Coordinates of N, CA and C in Angstrom, one line a residue:
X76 N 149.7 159.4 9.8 CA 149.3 158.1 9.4 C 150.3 157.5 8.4
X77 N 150.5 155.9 8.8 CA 151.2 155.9 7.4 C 150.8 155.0 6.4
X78 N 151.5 155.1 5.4 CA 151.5 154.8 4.1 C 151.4 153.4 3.9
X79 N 150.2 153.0 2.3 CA 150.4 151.4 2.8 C 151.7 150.9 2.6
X80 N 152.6 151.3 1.9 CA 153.8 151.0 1.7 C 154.6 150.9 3.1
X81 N 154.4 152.0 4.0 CA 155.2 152.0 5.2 C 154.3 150.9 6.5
X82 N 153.2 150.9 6.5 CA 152.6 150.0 6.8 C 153.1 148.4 6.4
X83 N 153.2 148.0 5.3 CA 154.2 146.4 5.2 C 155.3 146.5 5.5
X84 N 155.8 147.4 5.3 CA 157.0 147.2 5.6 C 157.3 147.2 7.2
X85 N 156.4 147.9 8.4 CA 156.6 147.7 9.5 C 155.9 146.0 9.8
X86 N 154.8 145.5 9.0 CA 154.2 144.3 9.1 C 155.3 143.1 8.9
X87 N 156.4 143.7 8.0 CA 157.4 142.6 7.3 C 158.2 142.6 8.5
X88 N 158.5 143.6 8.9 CA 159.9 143.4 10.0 C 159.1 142.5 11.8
X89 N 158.1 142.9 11.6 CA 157.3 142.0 12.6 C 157.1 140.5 12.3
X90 N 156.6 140.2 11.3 CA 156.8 139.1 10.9 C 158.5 137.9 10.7
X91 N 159.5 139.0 10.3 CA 160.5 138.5 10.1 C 160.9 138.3 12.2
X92 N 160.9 139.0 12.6 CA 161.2 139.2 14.3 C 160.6 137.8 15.3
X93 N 158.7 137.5 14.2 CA 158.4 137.0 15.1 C 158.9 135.1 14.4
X94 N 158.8 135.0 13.3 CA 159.0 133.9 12.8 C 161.0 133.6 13.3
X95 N 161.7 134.8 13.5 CA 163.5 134.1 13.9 C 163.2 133.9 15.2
X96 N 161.9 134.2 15.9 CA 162.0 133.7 17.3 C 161.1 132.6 17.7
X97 N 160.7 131.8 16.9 CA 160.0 130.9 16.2 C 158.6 130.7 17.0
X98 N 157.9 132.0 17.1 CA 157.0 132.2 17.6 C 155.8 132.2 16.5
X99 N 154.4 131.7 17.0 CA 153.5 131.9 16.1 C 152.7 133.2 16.2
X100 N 151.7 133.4 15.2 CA 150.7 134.9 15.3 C 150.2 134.7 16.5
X101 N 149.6 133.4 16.8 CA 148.7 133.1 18.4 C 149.7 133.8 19.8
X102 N 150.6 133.0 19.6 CA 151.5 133.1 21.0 C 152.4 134.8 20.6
X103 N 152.4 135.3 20.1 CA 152.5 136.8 19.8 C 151.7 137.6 20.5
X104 N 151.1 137.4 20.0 CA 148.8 137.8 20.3 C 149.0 137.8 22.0
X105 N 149.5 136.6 22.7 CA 149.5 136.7 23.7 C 150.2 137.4 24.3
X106 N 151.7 137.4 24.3 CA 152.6 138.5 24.6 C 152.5 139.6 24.7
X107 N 152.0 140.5 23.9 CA 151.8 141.6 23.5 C 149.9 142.3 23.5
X108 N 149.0 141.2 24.4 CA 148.0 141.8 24.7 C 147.0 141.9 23.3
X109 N 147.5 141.4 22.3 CA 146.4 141.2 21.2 C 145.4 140.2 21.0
X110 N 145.0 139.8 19.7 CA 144.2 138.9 18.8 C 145.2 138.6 17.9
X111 N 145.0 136.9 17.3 CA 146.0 136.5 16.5 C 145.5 137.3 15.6
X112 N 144.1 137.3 15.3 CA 143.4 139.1 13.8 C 144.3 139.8 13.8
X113 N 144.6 140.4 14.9 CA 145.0 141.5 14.8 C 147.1 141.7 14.4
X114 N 147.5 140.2 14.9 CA 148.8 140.5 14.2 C 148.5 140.2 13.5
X115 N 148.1 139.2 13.0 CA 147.8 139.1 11.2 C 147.5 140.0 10.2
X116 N 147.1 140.8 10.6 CA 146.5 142.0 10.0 C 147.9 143.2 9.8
X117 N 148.2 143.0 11.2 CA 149.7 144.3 11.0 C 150.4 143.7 10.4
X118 N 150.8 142.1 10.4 CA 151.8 141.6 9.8 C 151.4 141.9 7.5
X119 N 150.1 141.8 7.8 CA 149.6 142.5 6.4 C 150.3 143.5 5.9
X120 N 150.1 144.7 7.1 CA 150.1 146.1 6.9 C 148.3 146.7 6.7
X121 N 147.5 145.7 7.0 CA 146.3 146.5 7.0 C 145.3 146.5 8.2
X122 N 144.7 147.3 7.7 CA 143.5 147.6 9.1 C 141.7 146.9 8.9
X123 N 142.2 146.3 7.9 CA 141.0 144.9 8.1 C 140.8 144.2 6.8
X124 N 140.4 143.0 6.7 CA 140.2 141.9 6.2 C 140.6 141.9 4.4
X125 N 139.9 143.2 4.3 CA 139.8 143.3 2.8 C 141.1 143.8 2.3
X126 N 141.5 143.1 0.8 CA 142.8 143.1 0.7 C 143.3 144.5 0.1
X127 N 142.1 144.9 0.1 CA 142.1 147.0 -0.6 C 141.7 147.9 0.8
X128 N 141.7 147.2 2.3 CA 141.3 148.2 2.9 C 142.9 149.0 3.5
X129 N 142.3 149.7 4.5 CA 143.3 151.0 4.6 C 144.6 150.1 5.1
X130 N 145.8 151.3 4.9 CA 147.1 150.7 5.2 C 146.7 150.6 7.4
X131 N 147.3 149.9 8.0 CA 147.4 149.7 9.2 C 148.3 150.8 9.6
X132 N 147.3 151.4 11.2 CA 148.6 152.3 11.7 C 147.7 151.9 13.5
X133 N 148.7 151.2 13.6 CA 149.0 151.2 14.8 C 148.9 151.6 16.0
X134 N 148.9 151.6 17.2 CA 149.0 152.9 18.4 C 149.3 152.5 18.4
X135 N 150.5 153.6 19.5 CA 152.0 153.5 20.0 C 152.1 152.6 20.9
X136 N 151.1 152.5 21.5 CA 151.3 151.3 23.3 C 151.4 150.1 22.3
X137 N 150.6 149.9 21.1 CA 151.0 148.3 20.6 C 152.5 148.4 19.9
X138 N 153.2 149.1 19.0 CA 154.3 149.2 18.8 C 155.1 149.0 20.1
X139 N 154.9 149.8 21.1 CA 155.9 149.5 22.3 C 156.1 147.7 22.7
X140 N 154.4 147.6 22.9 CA 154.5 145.8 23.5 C 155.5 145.1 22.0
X141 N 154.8 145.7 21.4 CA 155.4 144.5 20.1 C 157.0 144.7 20.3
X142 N 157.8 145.9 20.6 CA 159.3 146.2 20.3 C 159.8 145.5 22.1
X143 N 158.7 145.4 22.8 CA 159.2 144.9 24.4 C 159.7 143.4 23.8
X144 N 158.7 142.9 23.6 CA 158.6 141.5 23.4 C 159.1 140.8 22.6
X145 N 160.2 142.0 21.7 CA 161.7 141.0 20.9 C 162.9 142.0 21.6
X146 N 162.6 142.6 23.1 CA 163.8 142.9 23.0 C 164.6 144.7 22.6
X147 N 163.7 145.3 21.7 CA 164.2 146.3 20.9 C 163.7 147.6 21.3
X148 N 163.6 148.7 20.9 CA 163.2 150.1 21.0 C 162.1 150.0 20.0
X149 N 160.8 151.0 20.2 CA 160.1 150.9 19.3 C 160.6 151.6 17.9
X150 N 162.0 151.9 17.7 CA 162.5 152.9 16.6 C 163.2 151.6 15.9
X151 N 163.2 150.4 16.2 CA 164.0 149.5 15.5 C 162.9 149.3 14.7
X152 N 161.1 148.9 14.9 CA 160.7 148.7 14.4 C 160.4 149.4 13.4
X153 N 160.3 150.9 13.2 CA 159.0 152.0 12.6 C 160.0 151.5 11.0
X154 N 159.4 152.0 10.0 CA 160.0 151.9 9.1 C 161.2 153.1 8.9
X155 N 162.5 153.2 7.8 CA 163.1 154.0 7.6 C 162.2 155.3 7.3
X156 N 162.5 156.2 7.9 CA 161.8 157.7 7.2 C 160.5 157.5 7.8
X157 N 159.7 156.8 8.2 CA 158.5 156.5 8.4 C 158.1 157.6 9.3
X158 N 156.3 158.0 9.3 CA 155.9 158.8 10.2 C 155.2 158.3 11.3
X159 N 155.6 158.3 12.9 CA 154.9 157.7 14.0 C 153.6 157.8 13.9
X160 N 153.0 156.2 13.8 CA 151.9 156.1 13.9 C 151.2 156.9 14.5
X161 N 149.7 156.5 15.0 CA 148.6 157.7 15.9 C 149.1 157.1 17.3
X162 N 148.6 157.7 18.4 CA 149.0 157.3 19.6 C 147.5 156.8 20.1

């Protein structure tokens, strides 16, 4: 699992990915088989609403869509040092 710290920081590089491709949360959401909730939430770094709940971890199949859909490896995304999400 990871850390809330490693969790924003994979939320920040999604965010920065999806705003230089001047895509919104919605049309993301679509790409990649989500809910606008639900990037909103990774782009957080959390796993629901409340601003103390747990850090976000991801499955791998959404990391993959998310890394298809700018292009990249899912290893561009993960944080430095970071531990692979749950599968």
């Amino acid at each position: 699992m990871w850390s809330r710290l490693e969790a924003q920081q994979f939320g920040a590089r999604v965010r920065q990915l999806r705003t230089q491709s001047d895509l919104t949360q919605e049309q993301l959401a679509q790409l990649v088989g989500l809910t606008q909730n639900h990037v909103q939430l990774l782009e957080a770094g959390r796993n629901s609403s409340k601003a103390d709940g747990p850090a976000s971890n991801p499955r791998m199949t959404t990391v993959y869509r998310i890394a298809d859909a700018f292009g990249l490896t899912p290893h561009d995304l993960l944080p430095a040092g970071s531990a692979t999400p749950e599968e």
